[in-house]
Coordinates of C-alpha atoms in Angstrom, one line a residue:
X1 CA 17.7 -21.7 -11.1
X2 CA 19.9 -25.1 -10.0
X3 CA 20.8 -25.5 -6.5
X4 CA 24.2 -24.0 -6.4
X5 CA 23.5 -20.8 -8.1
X6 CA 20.5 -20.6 -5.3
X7 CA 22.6 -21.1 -2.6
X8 CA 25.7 -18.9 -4.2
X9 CA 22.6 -15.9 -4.6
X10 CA 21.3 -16.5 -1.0
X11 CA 24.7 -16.0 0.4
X12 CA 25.7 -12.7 -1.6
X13 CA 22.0 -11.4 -0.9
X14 CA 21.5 -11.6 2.7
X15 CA 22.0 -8.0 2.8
X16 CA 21.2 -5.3 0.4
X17 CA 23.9 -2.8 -0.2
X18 CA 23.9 1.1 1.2
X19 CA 22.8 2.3 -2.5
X20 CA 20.3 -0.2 -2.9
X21 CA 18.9 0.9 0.7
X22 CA 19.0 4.4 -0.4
X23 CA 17.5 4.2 -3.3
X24 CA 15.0 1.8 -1.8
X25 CA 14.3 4.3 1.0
X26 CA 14.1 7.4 -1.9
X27 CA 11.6 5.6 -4.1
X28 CA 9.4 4.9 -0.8
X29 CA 9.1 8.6 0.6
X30 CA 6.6 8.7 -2.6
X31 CA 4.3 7.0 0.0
X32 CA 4.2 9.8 2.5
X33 CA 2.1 11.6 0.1
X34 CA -0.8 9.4 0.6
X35 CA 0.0 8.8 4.6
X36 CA 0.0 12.7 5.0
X37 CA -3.1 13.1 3.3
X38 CA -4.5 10.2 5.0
X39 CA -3.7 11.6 8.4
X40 CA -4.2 15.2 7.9
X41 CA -7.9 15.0 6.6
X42 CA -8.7 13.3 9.6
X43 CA -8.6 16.8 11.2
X44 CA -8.6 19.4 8.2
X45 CA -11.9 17.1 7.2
X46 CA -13.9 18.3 10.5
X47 CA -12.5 21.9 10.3
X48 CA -13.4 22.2 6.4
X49 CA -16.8 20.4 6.9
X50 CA -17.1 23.8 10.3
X51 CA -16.0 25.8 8.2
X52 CA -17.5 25.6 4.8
X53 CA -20.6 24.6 6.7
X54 CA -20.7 21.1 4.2
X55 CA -22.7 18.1 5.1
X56 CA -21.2 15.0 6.2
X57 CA -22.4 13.3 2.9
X58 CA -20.1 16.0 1.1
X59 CA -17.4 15.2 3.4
X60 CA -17.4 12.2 2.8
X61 CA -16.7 12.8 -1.2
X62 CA -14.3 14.9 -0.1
X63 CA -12.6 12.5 1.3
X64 CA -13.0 9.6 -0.6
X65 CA -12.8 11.6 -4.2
X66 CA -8.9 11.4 -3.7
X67 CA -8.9 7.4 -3.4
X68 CA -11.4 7.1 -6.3
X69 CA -9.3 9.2 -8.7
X70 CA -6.0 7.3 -8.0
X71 CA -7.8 4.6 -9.1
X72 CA -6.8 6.4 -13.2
X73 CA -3.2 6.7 -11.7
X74 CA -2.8 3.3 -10.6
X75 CA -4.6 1.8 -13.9
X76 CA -2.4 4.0 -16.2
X77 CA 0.8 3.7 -14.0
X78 CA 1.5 0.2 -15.1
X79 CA 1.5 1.3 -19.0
X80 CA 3.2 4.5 -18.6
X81 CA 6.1 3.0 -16.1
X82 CA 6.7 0.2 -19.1
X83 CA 7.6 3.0 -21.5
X84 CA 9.3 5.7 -19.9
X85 CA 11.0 4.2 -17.2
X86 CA 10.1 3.6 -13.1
X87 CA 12.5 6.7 -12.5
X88 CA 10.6 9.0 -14.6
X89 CA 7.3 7.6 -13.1
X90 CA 8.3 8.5 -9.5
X91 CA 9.1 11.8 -10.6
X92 CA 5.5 12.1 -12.5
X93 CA 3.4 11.1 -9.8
X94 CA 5.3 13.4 -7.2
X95 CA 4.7 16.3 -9.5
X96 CA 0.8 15.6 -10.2
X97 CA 0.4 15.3 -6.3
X98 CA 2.3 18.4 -5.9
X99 CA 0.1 20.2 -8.3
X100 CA -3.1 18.7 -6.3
X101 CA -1.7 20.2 -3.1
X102 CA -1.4 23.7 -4.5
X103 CA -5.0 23.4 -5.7
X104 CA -6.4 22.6 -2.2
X105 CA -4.3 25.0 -0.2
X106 CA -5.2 27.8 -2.3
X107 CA -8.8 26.4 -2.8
X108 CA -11.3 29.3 -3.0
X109 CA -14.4 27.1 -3.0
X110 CA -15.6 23.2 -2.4
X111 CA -15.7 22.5 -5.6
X112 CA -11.8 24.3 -5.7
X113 CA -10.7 21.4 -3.1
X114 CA -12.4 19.0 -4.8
X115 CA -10.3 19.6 -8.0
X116 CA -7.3 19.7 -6.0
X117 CA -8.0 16.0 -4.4
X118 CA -8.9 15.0 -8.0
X119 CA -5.4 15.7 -8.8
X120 CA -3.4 14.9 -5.9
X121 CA -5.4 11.3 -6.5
X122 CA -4.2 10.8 -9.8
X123 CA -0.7 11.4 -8.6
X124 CA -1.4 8.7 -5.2
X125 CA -2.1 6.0 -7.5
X126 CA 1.1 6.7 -9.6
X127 CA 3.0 6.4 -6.3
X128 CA 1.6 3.4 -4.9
X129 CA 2.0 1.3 -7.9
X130 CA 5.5 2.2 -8.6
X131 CA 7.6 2.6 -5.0
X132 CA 7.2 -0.9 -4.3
X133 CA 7.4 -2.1 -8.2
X134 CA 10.9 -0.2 -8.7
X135 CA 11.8 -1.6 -5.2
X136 CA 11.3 -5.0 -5.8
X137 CA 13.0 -5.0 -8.8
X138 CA 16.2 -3.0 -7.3
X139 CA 16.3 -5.4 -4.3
X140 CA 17.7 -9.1 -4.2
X141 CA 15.6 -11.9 -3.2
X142 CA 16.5 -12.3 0.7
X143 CA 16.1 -8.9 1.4
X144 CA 13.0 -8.0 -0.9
X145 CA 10.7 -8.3 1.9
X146 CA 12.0 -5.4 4.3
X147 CA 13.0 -3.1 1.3
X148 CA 9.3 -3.8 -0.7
X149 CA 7.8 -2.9 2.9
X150 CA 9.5 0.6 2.9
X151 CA 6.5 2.3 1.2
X152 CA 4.4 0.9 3.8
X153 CA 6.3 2.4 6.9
X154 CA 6.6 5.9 5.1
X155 CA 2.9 5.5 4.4
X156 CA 2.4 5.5 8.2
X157 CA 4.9 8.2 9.1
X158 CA 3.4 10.2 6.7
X159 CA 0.1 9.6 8.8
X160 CA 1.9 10.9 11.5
X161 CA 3.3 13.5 10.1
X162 CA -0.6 14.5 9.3
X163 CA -1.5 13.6 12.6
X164 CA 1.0 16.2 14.5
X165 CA 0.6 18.7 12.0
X166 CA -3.0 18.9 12.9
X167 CA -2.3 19.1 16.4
X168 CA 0.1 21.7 16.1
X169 CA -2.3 24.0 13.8
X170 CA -5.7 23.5 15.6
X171 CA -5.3 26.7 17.4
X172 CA -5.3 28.7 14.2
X173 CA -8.2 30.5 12.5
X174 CA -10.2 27.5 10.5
X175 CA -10.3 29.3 7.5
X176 CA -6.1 29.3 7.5
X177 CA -5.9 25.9 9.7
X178 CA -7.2 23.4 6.9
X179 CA -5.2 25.2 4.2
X180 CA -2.1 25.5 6.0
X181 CA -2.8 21.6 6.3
X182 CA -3.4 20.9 3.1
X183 CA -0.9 22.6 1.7
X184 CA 1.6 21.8 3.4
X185 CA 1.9 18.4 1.8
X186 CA 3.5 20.3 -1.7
X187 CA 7.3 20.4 0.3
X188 CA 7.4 16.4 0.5
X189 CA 6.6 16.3 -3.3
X190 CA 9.1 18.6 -4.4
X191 CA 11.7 16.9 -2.3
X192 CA 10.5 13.4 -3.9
X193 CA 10.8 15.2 -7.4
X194 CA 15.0 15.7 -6.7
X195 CA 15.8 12.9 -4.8
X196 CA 14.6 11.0 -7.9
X197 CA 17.9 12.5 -9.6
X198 CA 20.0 10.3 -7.1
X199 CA 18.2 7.1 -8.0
X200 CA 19.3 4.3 -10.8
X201 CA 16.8 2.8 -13.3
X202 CA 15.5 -0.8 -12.4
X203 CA 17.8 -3.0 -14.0
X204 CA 14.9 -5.3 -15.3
X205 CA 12.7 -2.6 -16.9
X206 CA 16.8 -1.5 -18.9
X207 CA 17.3 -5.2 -19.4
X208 CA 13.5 -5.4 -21.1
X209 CA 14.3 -2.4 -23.2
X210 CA 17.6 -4.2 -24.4
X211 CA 20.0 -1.9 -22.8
X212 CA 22.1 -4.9 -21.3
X213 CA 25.0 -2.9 -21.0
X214 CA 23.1 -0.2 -18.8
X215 CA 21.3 -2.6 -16.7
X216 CA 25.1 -4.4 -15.5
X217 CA 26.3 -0.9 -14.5
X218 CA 23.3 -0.7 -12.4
X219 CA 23.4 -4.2 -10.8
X220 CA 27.3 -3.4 -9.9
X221 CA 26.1 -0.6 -8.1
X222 CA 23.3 -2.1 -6.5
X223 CA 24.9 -5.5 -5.8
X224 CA 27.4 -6.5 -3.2
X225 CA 30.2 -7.6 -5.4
X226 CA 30.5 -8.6 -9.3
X227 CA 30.1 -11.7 -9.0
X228 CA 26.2 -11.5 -7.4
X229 CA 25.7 -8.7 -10.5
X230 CA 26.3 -11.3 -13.0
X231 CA 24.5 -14.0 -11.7
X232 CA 21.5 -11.4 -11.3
X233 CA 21.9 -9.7 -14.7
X234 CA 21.4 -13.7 -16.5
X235 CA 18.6 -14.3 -14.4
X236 CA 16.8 -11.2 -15.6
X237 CA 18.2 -11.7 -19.0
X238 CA 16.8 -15.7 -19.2
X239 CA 13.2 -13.9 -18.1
X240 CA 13.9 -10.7 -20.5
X241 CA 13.7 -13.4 -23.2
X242 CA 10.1 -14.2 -23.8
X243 CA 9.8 -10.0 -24.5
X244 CA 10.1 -8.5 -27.6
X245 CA 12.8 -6.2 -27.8
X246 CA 13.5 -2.6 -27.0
X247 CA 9.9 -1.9 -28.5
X248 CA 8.4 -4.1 -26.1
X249 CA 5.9 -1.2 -24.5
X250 CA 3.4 -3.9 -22.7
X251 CA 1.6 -5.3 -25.7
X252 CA -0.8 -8.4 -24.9
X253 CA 0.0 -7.9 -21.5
X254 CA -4.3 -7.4 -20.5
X255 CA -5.1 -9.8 -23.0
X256 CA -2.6 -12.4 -21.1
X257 CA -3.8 -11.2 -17.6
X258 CA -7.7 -11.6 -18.0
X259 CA -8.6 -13.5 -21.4
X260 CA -6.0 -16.4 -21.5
X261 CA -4.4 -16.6 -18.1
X262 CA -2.5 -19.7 -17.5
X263 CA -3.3 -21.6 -14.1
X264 CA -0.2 -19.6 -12.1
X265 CA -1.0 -16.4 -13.7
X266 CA -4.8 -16.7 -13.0
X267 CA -3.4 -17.5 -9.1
X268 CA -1.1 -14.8 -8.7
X269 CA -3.9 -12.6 -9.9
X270 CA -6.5 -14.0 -7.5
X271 CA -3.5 -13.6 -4.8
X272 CA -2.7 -9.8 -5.6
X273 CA -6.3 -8.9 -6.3
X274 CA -7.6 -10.9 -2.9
X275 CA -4.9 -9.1 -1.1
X276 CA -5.8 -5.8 -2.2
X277 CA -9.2 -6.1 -2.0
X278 CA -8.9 -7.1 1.8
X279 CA -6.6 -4.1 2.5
X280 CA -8.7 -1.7 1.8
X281 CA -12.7 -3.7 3.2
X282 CA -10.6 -3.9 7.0
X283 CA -11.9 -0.3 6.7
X284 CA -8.2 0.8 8.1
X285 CA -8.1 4.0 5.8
X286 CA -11.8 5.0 7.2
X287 CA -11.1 4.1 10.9
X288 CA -8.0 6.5 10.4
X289 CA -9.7 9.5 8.5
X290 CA -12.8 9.6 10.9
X291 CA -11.6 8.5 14.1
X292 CA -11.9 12.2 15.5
X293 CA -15.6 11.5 14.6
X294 CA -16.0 8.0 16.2
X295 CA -14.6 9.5 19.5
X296 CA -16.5 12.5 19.3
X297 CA -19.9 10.5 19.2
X298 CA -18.1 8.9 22.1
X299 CA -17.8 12.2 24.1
X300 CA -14.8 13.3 23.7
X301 CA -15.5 17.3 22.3
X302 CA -12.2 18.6 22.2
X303 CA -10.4 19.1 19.4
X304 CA -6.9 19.3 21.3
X305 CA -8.3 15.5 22.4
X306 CA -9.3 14.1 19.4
X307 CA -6.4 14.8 17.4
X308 CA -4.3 13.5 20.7
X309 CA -5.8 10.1 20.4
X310 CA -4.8 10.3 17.0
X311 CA -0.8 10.8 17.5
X312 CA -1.4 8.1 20.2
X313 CA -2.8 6.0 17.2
X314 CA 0.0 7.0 14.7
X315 CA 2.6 6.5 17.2
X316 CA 1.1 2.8 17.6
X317 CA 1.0 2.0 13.9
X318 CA 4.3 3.7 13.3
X319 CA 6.1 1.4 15.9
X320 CA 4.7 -1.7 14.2
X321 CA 5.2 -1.7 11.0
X322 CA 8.9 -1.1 11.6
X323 CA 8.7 -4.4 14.0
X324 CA 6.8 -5.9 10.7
X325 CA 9.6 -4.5 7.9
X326 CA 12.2 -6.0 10.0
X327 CA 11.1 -9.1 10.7
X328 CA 9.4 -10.1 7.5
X329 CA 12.6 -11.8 5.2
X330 CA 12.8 -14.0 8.4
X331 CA 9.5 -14.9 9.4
X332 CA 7.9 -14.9 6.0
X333 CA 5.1 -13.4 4.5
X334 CA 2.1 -15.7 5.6
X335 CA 2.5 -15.8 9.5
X336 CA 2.6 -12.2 9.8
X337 CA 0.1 -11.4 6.9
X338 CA -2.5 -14.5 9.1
X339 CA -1.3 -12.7 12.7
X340 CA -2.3 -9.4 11.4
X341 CA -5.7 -10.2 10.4
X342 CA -6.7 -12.3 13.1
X343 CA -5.6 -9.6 15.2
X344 CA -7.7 -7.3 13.3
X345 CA -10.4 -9.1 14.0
X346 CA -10.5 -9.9 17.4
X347 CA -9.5 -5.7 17.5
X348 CA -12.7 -5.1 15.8
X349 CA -15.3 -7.1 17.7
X350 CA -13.5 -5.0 20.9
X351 CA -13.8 -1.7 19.1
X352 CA -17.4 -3.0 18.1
X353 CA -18.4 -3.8 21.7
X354 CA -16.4 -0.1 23.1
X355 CA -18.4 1.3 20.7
X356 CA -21.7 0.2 21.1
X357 CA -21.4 0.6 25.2
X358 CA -20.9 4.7 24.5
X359 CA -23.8 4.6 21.9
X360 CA -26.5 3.3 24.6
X361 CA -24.7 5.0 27.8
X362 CA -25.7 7.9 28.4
X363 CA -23.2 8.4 31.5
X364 CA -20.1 7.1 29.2
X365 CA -18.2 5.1 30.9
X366 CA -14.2 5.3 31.0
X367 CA -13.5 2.0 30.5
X368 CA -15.3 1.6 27.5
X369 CA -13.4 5.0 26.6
X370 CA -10.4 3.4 27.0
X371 CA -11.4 0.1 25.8
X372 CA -12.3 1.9 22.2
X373 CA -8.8 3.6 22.8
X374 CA -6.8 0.6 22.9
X375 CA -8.6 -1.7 20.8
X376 CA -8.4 1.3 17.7
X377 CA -5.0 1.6 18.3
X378 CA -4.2 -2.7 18.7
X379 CA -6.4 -2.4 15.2
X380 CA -4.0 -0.3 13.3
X381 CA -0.6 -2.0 14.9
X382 CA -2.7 -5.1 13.5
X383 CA -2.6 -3.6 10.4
X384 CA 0.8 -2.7 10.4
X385 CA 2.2 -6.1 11.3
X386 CA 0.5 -8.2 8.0
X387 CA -1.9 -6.3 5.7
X388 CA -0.5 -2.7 5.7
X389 CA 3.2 -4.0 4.6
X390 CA 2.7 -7.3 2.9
X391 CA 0.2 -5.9 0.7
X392 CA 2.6 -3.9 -1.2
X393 CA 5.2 -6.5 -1.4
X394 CA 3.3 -9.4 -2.1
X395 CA 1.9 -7.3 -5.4
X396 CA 4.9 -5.9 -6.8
X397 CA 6.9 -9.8 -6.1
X398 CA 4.7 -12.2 -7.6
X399 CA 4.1 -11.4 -11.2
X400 CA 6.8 -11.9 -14.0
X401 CA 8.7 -9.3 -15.3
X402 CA 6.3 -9.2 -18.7
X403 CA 3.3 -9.0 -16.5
X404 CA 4.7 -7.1 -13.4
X405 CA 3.7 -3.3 -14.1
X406 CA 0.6 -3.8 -15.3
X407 CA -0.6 -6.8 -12.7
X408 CA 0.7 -4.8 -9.7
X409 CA -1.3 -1.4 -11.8
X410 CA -4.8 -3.7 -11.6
X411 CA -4.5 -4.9 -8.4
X412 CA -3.7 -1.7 -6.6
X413 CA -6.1 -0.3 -9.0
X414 CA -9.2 -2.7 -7.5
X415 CA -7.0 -1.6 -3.8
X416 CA -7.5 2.3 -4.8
X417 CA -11.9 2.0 -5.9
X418 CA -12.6 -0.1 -2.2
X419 CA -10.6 2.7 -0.5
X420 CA -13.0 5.1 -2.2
X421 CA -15.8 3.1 -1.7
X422 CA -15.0 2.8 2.1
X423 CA -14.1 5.8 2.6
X424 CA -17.3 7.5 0.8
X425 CA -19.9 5.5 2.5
X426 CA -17.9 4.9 6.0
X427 CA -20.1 7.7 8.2
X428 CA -23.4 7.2 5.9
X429 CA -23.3 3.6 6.7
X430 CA -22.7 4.2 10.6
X431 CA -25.4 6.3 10.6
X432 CA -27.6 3.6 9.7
X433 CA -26.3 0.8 11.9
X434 CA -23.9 2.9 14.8
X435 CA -20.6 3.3 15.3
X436 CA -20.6 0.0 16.6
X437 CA -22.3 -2.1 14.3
X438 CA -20.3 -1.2 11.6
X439 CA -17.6 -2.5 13.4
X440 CA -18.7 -5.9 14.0
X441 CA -19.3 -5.9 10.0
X442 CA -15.6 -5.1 9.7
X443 CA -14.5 -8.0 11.7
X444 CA -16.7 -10.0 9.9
X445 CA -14.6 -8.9 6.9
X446 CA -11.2 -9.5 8.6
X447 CA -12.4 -13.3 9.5
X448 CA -13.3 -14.0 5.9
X449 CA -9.8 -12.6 5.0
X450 CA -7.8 -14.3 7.2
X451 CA -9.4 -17.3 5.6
X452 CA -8.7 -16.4 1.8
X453 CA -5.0 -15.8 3.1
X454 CA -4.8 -19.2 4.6
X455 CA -5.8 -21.0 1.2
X456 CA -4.7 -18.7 -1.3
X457 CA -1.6 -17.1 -0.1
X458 CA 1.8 -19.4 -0.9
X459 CA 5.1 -17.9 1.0
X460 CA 7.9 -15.9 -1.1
X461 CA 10.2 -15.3 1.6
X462 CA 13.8 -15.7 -0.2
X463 CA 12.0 -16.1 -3.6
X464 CA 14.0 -14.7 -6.6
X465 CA 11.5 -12.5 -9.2
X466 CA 12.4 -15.2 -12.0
X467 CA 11.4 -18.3 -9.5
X468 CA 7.5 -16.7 -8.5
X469 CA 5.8 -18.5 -12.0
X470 CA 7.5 -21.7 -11.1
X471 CA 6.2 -21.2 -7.7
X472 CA 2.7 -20.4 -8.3
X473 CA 2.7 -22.9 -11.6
X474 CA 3.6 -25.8 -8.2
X475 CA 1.0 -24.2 -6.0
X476 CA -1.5 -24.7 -8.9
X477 CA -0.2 -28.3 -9.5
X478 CA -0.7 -29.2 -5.7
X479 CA -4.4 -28.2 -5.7
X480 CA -5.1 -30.1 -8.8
X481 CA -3.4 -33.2 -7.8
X482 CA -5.4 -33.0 -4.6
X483 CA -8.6 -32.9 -6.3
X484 CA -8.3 -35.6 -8.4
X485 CA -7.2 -37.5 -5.5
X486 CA -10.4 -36.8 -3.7
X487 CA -12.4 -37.8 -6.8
X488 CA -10.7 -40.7 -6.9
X489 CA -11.4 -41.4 -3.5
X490 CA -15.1 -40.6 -3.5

């Protein structure tokens, strides 16, 4: 893009548009499904684990099976969003989690729930692939950042929404408590599965099926005036170019990711993978699904309590990540993304030390109460501030339109299996080494991120889609340039 048609986009862009924001905002809600799921087995966990009489091994797989199995939604979402559409997508995965919520609610047995979180994973991974993917591609470039970080910040109100509903419900029967629970996370999905109707198709995914015509009607309506539609509609056009045509369904696209990768696609596929990967390791989706259990080993028995530490905790993470979304088009994606896991960190090693005071006291000291308190809760704000947003924008921005479905499907993909890995070995692990210690491992995680961010990580604040290759192809040039200089040198 030359210079003036930069600045002419940056000035139209600044601000997206009531229908983009809408439709932004509609695609996102998918992410409550996996923030309500997130925050309500946190509670309907310990009541199905008293109730069923399970073992905490099985609980466990019962709460990791649903992050394991949206590994096969986000894997396939990437295909099946190139040929029928990122609309039509939305609308699948809200009606595979729907049917996963019936199945649990209604769940006669273990193995009954277990189906149902089979399902309902499935339908996760179709949802956290495509909200931010369709939102990128809706949004223009100097506003990308706070619309891409809408799934994020419905991710953690639907956490919240988990965390109250268990609050409200922990006086009922147990048998009716957990199902009423889990359940109730089908009325979100059916009211995902409409708004869908409201919503226009990405303009890029019309533009790579060769329905031009389609995809100007949809940048007029998404654009501020005609005059930022066009210039957007022959940017996407130029990149449209190196496809195929209206058959173009996603062919070569693996064999360009992983066997021949050019030096900016191998990058942005370190990047998106790193970034991913590092999501899910912090351990943030285990500290959040067994934080009842932390703070009952650290004496706190009741259940009105325990689930009041976690609205406390939601409340935190909620407030955040708004702070996060709306500051992240002007302070970029790297400072926040480096403040949030250094903050993470240093969270940690204070959860860590809280921790490991209440495992050898056998008094329990408040402060160290209250020290585990705050530090668990400046954890998840943390969280919220870099990794928990950025994540999802970072992998639906970077790739090219060719590769963006499926390299946004494989990273979240690799983001879905640690999130099942964490989550299913989270309380075995503890039990070997405390509370505590497994802490201090975390932080030891969060360090090691904070230093892949630093070096791998270039900033894409008010970065077109059609400008990230020339961007990464630079950042790949730099490195090289400096290692021949130090060979030189030496």
């Amino acid at each position: 893009m030359d210079a003036n048609a930069k600045e002419l986009e940056t000035s139209f862009s600044t601000r997206p548009n009531r229908f983009t924001l809408l439709s932004a905002l509609l695609a996102s809600t998918t992410s409550i499904l996996l923030g309500y799921d997130i925050g309500v087995m946190s509670g309907a966990g310990m009541l199905i684990r008293e109730n069923m009489r399970i073992s905490r091994v099985e609980e466990e797989v019962l709460v990791g099976t649903l992050n394991v199995f949206s590994l096969i939604g986000s894997l396939a979402s990437g295909k099946t969003s190139d040929w029928m559409g990122r609309r039509y997508t939305i609308v699948l995965a809200a009606l595979t989690f729907l049917l996963g919520a019936i199945l649990m609610g209604l769940a006669p047995s273990f193995p009954f729930i277990l189906a149902g979180r089979i399902v309902a994973g499935v339908g996760v991974g179709y949802a956290l692939m495509i909200a931010p993917l369709y939102t990128a591609e809706l949004s223009p470039a100097m506003a990308r950042g706070f619309l891409t970080s809408l799934p994020e910040v419905f991710i953690t109100v639907g956490i919240l929404m988990g965390y109250i509903i268990n609050y409200a419900l922990t006086g009922l029967p147990q048998n009716l408590g957990w199902r009423l629970m889990l359940g109730l996370a089908a009325i979100p999905a059916i009211a995902i599965a409409f708004g869908v109707i409201a919503m226009p198709e990405s303009p890029r995914w019309l533009v790579m099926k060769g329905r031009v015509a389609d995809a100007k009607r949809v940048l007029l309506t998404v654009s501020n005036n005609p005059e930022e539609a066009e210039l957007r509609l022959q940017e996407i056009t130029k990149a449209a170019s190196l496809l195929t045509g209206p058959n173009w369904h996603g062919q070569g696209v693996w064999k360009e990711l992983l066997l021949r990768p050019t030096p900016p696609i191998r990058r942005m596929l370190i990047s998106a993978i790193g970034i991913n990967f590092f999501m899910q390791a912090s351990g943030n989706d285990a500290v959040i699904y067994y934080c009842p259990e932390v703070f009952k080993a650290a004496g706190i028995h009741s259940k009105k309590h325990l689930f009041g530490v976690n609205v406390i905790m939601g409340l935190s993470k909620s407030s955040f990540v708004l702070l996060s979304a709306f500051y992240l088009d002007k302070f970029g994606r790297r400072p926040l993304l480096l403040l949030g896991s250094f903050g993470m960190a240093v969270s940690l090693i204070g959860l860590g030390l809280g921790s490991k005071i209440l495992e050898e006291s056998t008094r329990k000291p408040p402060w160290a109460v209250v020290l585990s308190i705050v530090a668990v809760c400046a954890d998840v704000s943390f969280f919220s501030i870099g990794l928990g947003p950025i994540t999802w924008v970072y992998s639906s921005e970077i790739f090219p339109m060719r590769l963006r479905a499926q390299g946004s499907s494989l990273a979240i993909s690799v983001n879905r299996l640690v999130s099942g890995v964490v989550s299913m070995t989270f309380l075995t692990i503890s039990e070997k080494i405390t509370f505590g210690g497994m802490f201090f491992v975390l932080a030891g995680i969060m360090v090691v991120a904070t230093t892949f961010f630093y070096v791998f990580m270039p900033e894409t604040k008010g970065k077109t889609l059609e400008e990230m290759e020339t961007l990464f192809e630079d950042n790949s040039n730099n490195q090289s340039h400096g290692r021949r200089a130090e060979i030189e040198v030496a």
